[in-house]
CSV table of C-alpha atoms and ligand atoms in Angstrom, one decimal:
chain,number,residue,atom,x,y,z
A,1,UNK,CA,90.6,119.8,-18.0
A,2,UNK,CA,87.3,118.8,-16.6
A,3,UNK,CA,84.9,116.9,-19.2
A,4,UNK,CA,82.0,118.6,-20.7
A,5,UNK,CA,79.6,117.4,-23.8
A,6,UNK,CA,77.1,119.2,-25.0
A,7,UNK,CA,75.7,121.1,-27.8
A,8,UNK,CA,77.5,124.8,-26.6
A,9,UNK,CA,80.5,123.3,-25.3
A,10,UNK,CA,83.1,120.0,-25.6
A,11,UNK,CA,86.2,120.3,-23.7
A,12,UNK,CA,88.4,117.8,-22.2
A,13,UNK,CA,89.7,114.8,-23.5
A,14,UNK,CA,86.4,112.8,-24.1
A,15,UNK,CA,86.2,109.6,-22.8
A,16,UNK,CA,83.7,107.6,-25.1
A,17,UNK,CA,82.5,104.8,-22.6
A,18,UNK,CA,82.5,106.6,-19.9
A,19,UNK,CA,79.7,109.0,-22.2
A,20,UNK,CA,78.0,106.0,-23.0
A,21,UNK,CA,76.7,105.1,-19.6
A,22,UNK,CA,76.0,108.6,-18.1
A,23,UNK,CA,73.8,109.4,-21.3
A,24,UNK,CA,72.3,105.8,-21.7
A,25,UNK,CA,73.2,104.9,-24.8
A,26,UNK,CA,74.1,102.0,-26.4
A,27,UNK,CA,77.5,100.4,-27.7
A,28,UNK,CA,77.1,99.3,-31.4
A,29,UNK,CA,78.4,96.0,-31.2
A,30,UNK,CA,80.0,94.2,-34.0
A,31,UNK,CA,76.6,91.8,-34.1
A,32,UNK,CA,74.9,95.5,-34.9
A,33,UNK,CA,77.2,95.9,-38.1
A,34,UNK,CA,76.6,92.7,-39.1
A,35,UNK,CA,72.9,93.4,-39.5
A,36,UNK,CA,73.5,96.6,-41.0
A,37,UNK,CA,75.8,95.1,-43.9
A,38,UNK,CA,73.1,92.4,-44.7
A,39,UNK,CA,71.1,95.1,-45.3
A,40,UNK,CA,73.1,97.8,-47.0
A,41,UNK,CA,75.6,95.4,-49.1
A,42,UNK,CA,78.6,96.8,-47.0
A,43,UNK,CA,79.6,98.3,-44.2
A,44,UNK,CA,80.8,102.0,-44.1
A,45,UNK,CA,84.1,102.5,-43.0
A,46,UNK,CA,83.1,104.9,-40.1
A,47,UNK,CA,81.4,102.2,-38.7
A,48,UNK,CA,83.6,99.5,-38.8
A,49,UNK,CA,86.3,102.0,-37.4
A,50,UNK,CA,84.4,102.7,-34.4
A,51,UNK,CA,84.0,106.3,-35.2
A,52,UNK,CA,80.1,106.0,-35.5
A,53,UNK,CA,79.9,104.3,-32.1
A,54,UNK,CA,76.6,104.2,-30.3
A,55,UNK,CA,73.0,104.5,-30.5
A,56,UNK,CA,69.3,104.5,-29.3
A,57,UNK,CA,66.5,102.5,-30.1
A,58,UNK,CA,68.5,101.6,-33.7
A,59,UNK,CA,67.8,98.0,-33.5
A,60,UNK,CA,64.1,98.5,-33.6
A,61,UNK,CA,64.2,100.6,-37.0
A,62,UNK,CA,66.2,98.2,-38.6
A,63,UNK,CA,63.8,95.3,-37.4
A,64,UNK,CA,60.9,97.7,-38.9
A,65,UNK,CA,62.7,98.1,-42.0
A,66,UNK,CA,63.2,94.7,-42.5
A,67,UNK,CA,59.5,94.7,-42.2
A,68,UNK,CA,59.3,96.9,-45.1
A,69,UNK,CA,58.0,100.4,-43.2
A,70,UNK,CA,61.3,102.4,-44.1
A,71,UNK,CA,62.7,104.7,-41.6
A,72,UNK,CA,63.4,108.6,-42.4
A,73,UNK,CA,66.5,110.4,-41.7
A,74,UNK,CA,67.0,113.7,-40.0
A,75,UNK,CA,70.3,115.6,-39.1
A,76,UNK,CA,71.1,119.4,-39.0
A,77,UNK,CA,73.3,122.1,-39.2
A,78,UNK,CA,73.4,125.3,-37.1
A,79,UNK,CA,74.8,127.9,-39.4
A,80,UNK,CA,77.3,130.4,-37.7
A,81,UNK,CA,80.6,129.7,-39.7
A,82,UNK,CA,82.1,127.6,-42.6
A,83,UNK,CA,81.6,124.1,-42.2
A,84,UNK,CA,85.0,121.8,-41.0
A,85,UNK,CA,86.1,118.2,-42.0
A,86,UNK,CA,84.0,117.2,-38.7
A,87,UNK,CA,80.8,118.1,-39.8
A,88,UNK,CA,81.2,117.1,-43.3
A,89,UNK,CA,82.2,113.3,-41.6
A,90,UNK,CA,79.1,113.0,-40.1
A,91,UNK,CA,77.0,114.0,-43.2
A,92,UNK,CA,79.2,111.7,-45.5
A,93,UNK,CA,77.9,109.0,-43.2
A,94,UNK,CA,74.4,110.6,-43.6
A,95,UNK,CA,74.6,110.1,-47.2
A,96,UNK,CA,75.6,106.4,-47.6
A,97,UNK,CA,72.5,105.6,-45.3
A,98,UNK,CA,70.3,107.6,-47.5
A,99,UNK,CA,72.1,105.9,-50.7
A,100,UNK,CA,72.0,102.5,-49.1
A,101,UNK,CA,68.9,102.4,-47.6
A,102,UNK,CA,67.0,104.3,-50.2
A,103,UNK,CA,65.4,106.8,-47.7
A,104,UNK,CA,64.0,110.5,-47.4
A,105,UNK,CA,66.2,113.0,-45.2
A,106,UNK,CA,65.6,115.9,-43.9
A,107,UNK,CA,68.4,118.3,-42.8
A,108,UNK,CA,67.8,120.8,-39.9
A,109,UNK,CA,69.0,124.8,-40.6
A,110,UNK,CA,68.9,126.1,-37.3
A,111,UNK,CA,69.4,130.0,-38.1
A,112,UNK,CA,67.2,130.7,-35.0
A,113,UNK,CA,69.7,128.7,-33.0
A,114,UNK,CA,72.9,130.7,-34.1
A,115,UNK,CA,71.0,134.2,-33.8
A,116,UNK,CA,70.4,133.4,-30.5
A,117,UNK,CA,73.5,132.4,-29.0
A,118,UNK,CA,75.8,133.7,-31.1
A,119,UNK,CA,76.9,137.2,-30.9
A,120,UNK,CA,76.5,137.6,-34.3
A,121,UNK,CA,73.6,139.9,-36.7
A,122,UNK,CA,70.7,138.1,-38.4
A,123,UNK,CA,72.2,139.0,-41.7
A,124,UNK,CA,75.2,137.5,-40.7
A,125,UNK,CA,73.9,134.0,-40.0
A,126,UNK,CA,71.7,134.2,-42.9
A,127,UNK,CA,75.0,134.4,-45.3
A,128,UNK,CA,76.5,131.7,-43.5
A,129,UNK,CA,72.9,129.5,-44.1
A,130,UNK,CA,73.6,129.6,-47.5
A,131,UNK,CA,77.1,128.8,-47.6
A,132,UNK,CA,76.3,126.0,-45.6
A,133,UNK,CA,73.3,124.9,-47.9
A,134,UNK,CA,76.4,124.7,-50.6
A,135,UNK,CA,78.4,122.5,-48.7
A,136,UNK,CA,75.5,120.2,-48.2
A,137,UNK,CA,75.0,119.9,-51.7
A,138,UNK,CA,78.0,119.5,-52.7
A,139,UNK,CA,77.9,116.2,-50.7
A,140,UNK,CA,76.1,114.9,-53.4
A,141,UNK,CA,72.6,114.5,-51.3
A,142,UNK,CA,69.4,113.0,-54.0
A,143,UNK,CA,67.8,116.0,-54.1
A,144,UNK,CA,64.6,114.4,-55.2
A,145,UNK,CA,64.7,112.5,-51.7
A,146,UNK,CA,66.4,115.1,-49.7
A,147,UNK,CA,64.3,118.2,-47.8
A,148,UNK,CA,66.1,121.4,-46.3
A,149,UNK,CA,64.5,123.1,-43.3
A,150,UNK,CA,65.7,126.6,-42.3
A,151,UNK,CA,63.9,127.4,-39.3
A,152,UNK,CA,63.1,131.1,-39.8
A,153,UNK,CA,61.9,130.2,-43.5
A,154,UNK,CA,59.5,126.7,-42.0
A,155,UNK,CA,58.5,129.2,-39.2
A,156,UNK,CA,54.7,128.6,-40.6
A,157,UNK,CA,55.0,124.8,-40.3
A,158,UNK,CA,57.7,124.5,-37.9
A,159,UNK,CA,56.3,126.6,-35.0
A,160,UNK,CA,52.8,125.1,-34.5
A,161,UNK,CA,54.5,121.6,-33.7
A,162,UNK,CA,57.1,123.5,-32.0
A,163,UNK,CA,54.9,124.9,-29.4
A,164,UNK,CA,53.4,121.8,-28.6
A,165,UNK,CA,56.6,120.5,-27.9
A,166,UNK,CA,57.2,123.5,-25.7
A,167,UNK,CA,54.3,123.2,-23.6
A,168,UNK,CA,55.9,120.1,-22.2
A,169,UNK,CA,59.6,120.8,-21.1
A,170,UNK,CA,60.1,122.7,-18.1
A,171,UNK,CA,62.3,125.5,-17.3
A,172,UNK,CA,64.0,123.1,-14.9
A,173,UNK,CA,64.8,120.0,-17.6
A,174,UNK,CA,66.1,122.9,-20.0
A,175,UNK,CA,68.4,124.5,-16.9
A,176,UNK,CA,69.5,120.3,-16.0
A,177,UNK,CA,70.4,119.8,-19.7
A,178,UNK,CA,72.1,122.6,-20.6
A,179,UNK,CA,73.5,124.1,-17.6
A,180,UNK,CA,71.4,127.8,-18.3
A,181,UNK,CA,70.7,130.2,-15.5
A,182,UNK,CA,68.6,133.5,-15.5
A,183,UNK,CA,71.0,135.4,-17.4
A,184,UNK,CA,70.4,133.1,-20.4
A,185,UNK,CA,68.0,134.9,-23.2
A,186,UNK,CA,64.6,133.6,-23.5
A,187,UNK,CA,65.0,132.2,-26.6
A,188,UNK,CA,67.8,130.1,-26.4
A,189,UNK,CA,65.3,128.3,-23.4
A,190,UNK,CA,62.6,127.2,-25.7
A,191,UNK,CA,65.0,126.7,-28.9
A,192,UNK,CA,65.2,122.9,-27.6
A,193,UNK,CA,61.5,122.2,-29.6
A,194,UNK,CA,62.9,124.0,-32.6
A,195,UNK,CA,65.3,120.6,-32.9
A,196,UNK,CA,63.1,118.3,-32.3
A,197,UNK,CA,60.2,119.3,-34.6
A,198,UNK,CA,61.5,117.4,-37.4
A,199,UNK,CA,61.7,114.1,-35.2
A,200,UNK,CA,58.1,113.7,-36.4
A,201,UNK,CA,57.2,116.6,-39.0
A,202,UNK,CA,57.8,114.4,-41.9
A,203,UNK,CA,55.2,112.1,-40.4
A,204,UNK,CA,52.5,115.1,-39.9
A,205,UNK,CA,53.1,116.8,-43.4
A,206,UNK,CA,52.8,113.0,-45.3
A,207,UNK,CA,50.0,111.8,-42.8
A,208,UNK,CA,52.7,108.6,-42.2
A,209,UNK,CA,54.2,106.6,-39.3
A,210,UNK,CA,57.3,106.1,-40.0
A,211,UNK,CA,59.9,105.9,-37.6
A,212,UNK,CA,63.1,108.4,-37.7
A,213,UNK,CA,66.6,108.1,-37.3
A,214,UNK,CA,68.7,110.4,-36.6
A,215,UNK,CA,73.3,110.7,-37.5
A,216,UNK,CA,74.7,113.0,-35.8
A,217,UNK,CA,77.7,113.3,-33.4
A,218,UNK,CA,77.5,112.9,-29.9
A,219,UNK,CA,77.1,116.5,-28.5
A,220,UNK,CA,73.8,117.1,-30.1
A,221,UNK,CA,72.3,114.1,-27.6
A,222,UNK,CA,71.0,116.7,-24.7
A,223,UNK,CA,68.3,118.0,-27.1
A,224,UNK,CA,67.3,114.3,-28.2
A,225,UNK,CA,67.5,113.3,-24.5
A,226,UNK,CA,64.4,115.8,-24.4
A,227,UNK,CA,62.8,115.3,-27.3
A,228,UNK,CA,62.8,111.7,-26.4
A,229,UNK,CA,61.0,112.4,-23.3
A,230,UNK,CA,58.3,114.8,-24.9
A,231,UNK,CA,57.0,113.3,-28.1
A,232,UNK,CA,55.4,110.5,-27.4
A,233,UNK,CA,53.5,112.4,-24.6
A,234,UNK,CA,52.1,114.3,-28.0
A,235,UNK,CA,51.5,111.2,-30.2
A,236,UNK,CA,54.3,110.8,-31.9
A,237,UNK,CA,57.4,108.4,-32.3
A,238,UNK,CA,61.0,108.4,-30.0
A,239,UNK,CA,63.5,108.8,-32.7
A,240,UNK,CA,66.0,106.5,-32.9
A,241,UNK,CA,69.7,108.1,-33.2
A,242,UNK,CA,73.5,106.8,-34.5
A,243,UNK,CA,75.9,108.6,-32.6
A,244,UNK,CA,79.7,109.5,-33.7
A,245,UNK,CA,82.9,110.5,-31.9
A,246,UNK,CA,83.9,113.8,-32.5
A,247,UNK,CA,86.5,114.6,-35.2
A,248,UNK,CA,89.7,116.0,-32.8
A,249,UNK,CA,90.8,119.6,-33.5
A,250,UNK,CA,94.2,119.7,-35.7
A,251,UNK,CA,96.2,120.2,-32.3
A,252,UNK,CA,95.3,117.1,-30.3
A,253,UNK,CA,93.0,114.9,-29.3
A,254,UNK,CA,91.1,117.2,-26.6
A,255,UNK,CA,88.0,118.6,-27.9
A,256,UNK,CA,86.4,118.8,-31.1
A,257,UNK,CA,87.4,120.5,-34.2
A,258,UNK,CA,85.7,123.6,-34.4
A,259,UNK,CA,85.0,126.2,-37.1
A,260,UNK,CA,85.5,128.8,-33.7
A,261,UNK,CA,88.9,128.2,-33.9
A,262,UNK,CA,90.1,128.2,-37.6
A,263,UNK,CA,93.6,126.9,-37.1
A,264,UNK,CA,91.9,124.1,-35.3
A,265,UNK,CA,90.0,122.7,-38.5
A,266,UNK,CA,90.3,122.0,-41.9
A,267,UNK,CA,87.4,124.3,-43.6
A,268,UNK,CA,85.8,122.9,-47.0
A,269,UNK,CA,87.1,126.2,-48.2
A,270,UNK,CA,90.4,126.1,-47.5
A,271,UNK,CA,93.2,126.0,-50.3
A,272,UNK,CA,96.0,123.3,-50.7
A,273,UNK,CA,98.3,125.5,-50.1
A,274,UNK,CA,96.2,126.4,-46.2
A,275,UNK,CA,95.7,122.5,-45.6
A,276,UNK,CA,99.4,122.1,-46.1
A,277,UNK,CA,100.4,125.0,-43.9
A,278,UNK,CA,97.7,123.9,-40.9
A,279,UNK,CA,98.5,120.0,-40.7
A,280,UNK,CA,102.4,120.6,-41.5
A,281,UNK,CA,102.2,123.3,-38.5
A,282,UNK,CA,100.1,122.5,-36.4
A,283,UNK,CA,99.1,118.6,-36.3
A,284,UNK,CA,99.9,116.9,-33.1
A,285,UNK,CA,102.6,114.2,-33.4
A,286,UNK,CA,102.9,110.7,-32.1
A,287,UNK,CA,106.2,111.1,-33.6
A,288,UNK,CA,110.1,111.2,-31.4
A,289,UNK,CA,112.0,114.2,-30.9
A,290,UNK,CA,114.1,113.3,-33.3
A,291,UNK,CA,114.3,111.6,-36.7
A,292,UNK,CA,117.0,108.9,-35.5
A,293,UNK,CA,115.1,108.2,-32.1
A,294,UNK,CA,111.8,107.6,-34.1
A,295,UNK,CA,113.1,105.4,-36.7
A,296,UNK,CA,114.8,103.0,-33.5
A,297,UNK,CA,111.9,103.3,-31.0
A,298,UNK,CA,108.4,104.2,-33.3
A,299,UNK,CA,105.8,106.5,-33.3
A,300,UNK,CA,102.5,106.8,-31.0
A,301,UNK,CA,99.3,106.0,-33.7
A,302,UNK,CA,96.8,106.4,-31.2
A,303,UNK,CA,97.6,110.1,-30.1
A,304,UNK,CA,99.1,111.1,-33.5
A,305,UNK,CA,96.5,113.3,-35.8
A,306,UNK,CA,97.7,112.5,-38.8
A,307,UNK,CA,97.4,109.0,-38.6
A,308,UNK,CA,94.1,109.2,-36.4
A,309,UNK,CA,92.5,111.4,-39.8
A,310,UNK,CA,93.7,108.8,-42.4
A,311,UNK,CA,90.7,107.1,-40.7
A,312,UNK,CA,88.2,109.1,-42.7
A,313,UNK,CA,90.0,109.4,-45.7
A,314,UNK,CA,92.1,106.4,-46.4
A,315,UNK,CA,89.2,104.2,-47.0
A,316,UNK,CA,91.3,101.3,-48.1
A,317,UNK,CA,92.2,99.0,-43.9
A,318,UNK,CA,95.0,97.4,-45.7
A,319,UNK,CA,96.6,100.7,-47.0
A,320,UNK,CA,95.5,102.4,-43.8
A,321,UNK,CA,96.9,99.4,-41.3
A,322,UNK,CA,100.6,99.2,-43.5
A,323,UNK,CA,100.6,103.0,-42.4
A,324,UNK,CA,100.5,102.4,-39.1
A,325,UNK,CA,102.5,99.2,-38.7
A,326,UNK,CA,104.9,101.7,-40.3
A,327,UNK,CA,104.5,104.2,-38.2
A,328,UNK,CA,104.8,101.9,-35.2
A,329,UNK,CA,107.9,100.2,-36.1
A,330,UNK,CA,109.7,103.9,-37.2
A,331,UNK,CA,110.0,103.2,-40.9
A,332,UNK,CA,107.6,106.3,-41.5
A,333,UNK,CA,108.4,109.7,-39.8
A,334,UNK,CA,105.5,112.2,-38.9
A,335,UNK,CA,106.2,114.6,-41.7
A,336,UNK,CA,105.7,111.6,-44.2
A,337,UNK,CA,102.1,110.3,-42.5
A,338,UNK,CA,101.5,114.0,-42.8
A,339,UNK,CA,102.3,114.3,-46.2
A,340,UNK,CA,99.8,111.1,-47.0
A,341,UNK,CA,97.2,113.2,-45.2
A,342,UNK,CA,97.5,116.3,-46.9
A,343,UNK,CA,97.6,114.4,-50.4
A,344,UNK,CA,94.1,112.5,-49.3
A,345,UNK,CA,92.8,115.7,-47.5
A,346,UNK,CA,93.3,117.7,-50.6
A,347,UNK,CA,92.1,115.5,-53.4
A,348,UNK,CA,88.7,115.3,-51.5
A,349,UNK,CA,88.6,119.1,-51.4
A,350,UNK,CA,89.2,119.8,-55.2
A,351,UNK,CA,86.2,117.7,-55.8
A,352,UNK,CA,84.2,119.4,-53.1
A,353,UNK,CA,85.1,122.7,-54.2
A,354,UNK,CA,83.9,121.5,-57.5
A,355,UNK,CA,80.7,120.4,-56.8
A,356,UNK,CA,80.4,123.3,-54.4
A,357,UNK,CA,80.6,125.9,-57.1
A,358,UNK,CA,77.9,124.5,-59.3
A,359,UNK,CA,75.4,123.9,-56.3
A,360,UNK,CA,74.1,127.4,-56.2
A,361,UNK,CA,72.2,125.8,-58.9
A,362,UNK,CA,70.3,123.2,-56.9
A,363,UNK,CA,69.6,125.1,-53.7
A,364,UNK,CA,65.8,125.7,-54.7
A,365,UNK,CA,65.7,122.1,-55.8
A,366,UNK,CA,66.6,120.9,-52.0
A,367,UNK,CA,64.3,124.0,-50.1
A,368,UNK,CA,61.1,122.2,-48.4
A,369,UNK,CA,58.0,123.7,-50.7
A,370,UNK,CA,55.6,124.9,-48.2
B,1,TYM,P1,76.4,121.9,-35.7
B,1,TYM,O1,76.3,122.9,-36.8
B,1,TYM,O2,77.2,122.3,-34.5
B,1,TYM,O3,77.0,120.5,-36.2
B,1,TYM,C1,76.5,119.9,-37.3
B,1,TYM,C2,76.7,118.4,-37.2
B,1,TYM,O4,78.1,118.1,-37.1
B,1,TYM,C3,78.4,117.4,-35.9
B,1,TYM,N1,79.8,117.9,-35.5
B,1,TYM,C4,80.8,117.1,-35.5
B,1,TYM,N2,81.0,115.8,-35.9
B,1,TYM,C5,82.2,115.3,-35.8
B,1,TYM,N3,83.3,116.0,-35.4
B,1,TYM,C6,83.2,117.3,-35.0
B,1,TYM,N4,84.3,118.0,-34.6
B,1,TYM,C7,81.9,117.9,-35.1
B,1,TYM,N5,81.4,119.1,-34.8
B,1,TYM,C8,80.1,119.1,-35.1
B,1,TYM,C9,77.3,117.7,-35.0
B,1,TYM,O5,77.1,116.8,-34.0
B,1,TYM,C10,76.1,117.8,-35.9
B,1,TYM,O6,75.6,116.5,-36.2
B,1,TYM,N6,72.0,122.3,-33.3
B,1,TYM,C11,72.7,121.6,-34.4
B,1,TYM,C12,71.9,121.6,-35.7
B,1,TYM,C13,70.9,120.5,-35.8
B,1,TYM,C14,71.1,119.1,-35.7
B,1,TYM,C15,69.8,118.5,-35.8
B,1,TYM,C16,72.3,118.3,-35.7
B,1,TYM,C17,69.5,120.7,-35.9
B,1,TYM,N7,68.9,119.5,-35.9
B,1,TYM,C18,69.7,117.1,-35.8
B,1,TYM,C19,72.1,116.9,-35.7
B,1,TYM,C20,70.9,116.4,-35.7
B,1,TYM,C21,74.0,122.2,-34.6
B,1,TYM,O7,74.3,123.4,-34.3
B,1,TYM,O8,74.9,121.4,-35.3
């Protein structure tokens, strides 16, 4: 199937470096992590594993912070559905550089996104904006540190900025970037300076310079690629970004999980007994056709699921490498890599579902005061 990346669509097996140059992004080399650990104490495991794996302008915000002018964060959610294990990944990563680097993030409801190109009621997204909210709580964000935009609600301080934005992107960029055409609605045209408000709001509301970074996976780039373009032709900073692989949808490595596709993800909702059911079902194996073949010839790591999602759970490399020599030389089957996954998968959802339950609580505590 034909490659595509971008915010509305990822199809096809996705070929990382080949992304890398037609966006003009940057590698993160392992000098990169290096510099990053000095700073932070450690290095997150999505980084070392490659599944963070490029960036823009990064460097320079580091240098800055080193100077002492901290960076902020910014990342989003567009609320049409429960959230998946893919999101979550990128926003556990959001959270250790707000822990490690002691930093101010601001996280992105796009309800006006959803409405418009979703089939789907504003009451509907609305109910899905708060379940979201929960999930991003439950994450275990500072809330004194941490500031939740939903577009529709920030309308008063969100659109002013917006505009400004708008008044320099052209019909053509937007039809370039996104592939639209006349039959697209209106809105969904000039939605692009909804995102990339917050690149600099933080700086206008606090009268401050400071420069932003952005973690997010590598679909969201078109907007960015725009925002880029636009903001400093208003006065403000290029945000820097830290882009990640997608998470792979339960059935393959084509894609990205999606909440579109239920039995394609692992929801934050979903019971032991439905995380069971979905890997034991549905999981793609690098595994033999048969027990006895696999045990003389070896399993395929790099295409199986199971052992390509023990990379964001199984946090320990020596733990996580003794599973796949295993799996390599035969001694562990795919039902027994899947059975590790489901055990990992599972504790971190009864803590989840914990947290989530009491952060009904907190939601005022993280809503941007006007
Ligand atoms: P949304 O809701 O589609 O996705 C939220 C975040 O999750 C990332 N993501 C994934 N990461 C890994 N594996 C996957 N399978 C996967 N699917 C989604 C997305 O890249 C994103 O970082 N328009 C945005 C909301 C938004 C935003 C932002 C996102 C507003 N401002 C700034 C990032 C940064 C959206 O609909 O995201």
């Amino acid at each position: 199937m034909a490659e595509r990346v971008d915010p509305y669509e990822v199809e096809g097996k996705v070929d990382y470096n080949k992304l890398i140059k037609e966006f003009g992004v940057k590698k993160i080399t392992p000098e990169m992590i290096k510099e990053i650990e000095k700073i932070a104490g450690e290095v997150h495991p999505y980084l070392k594993r490659g599944i963070f794996f490029a960036y823009r302008d990064l460097k320079e915000v580091l240098e800055e912070y080193k100077k002492g002018n901290k960076f902020f964060l910014y990342t989003g959610c567009g609320p049409s559905g429960p959230i998946h294990l893919g999101h979550i990944a990128t926003w556990r990563f959001t959270k250790w550089l707000q822990d490690k680097f002691d930093v101010e993030l601001w996280f992105q409801f796009t309800d006006d996104e959803k409405f418009l190109y979703k089939n789907m009621t504003y009451e509907e997204i609305a109910k899905w904006t708060h379940e979201n909210m929960l999930d991003v709580i439950a994450l275990g964000f500072n809330p004194k540190k941490t500031h939740f935009l939903i577009d529709t609600k920030h309308a008063g301080i969100i659109y002013p900025e917006a505009i400004k934005v708008a008044k320099k992107i052209t019909f053509s960029s937007i039809k370039a970037a996104f592939g639209f055409n006349d039959s697209n609605n209106i809105g969904s045209i000039f939605y692009t300076a909804m995102q990339t408000v917050p690149v600099f709001l933080p700086n206008v509301l606090k009268k401050e310079n400071r420069p932003c970074l952005i973690p997010m996976a590598i679909d969201q780039d078109p907007h960015f690629r725009l925002s880029r373009d636009v903001v400093e032709k208003i006065g403000h900073r290029k945000p820097a970004i830290i882009h990640s692989k997608f998470m792979t949808p339960i059935t393959g490595n084509e894609g990205k999980m999606s909440s579109s596709n239920p039995d394609s993800a692992i929801l934050m909702t979903d019971s032991p007994a439905e995380v069971k059911r979905k890997i034991n079902k549905y999981a793609f194996s690098g595994g033999r056709d048969t027990a006895v073949e696999h045990r003389k010839l070896g399993g395929n790591v790099e295409i199986d699921v199971a052992c390509q999602w023990l990379k964001y759970f199984e946090f320990d490399d020596k733990k996580l490498e003794k599973i796949y020599e295993d799996y390599k030389k035969g001694k562990l089957l795919s039902g027994e890599v899947k059975k590790v996954l489901i055990d990992k998968i599972n504790e971190f959802l009864a803590i989840h579902q914990k947290k989530r339950k009491t952060a009904e609580k907190l939601i005022e505590k993280f809503i941007y005061k006007i």
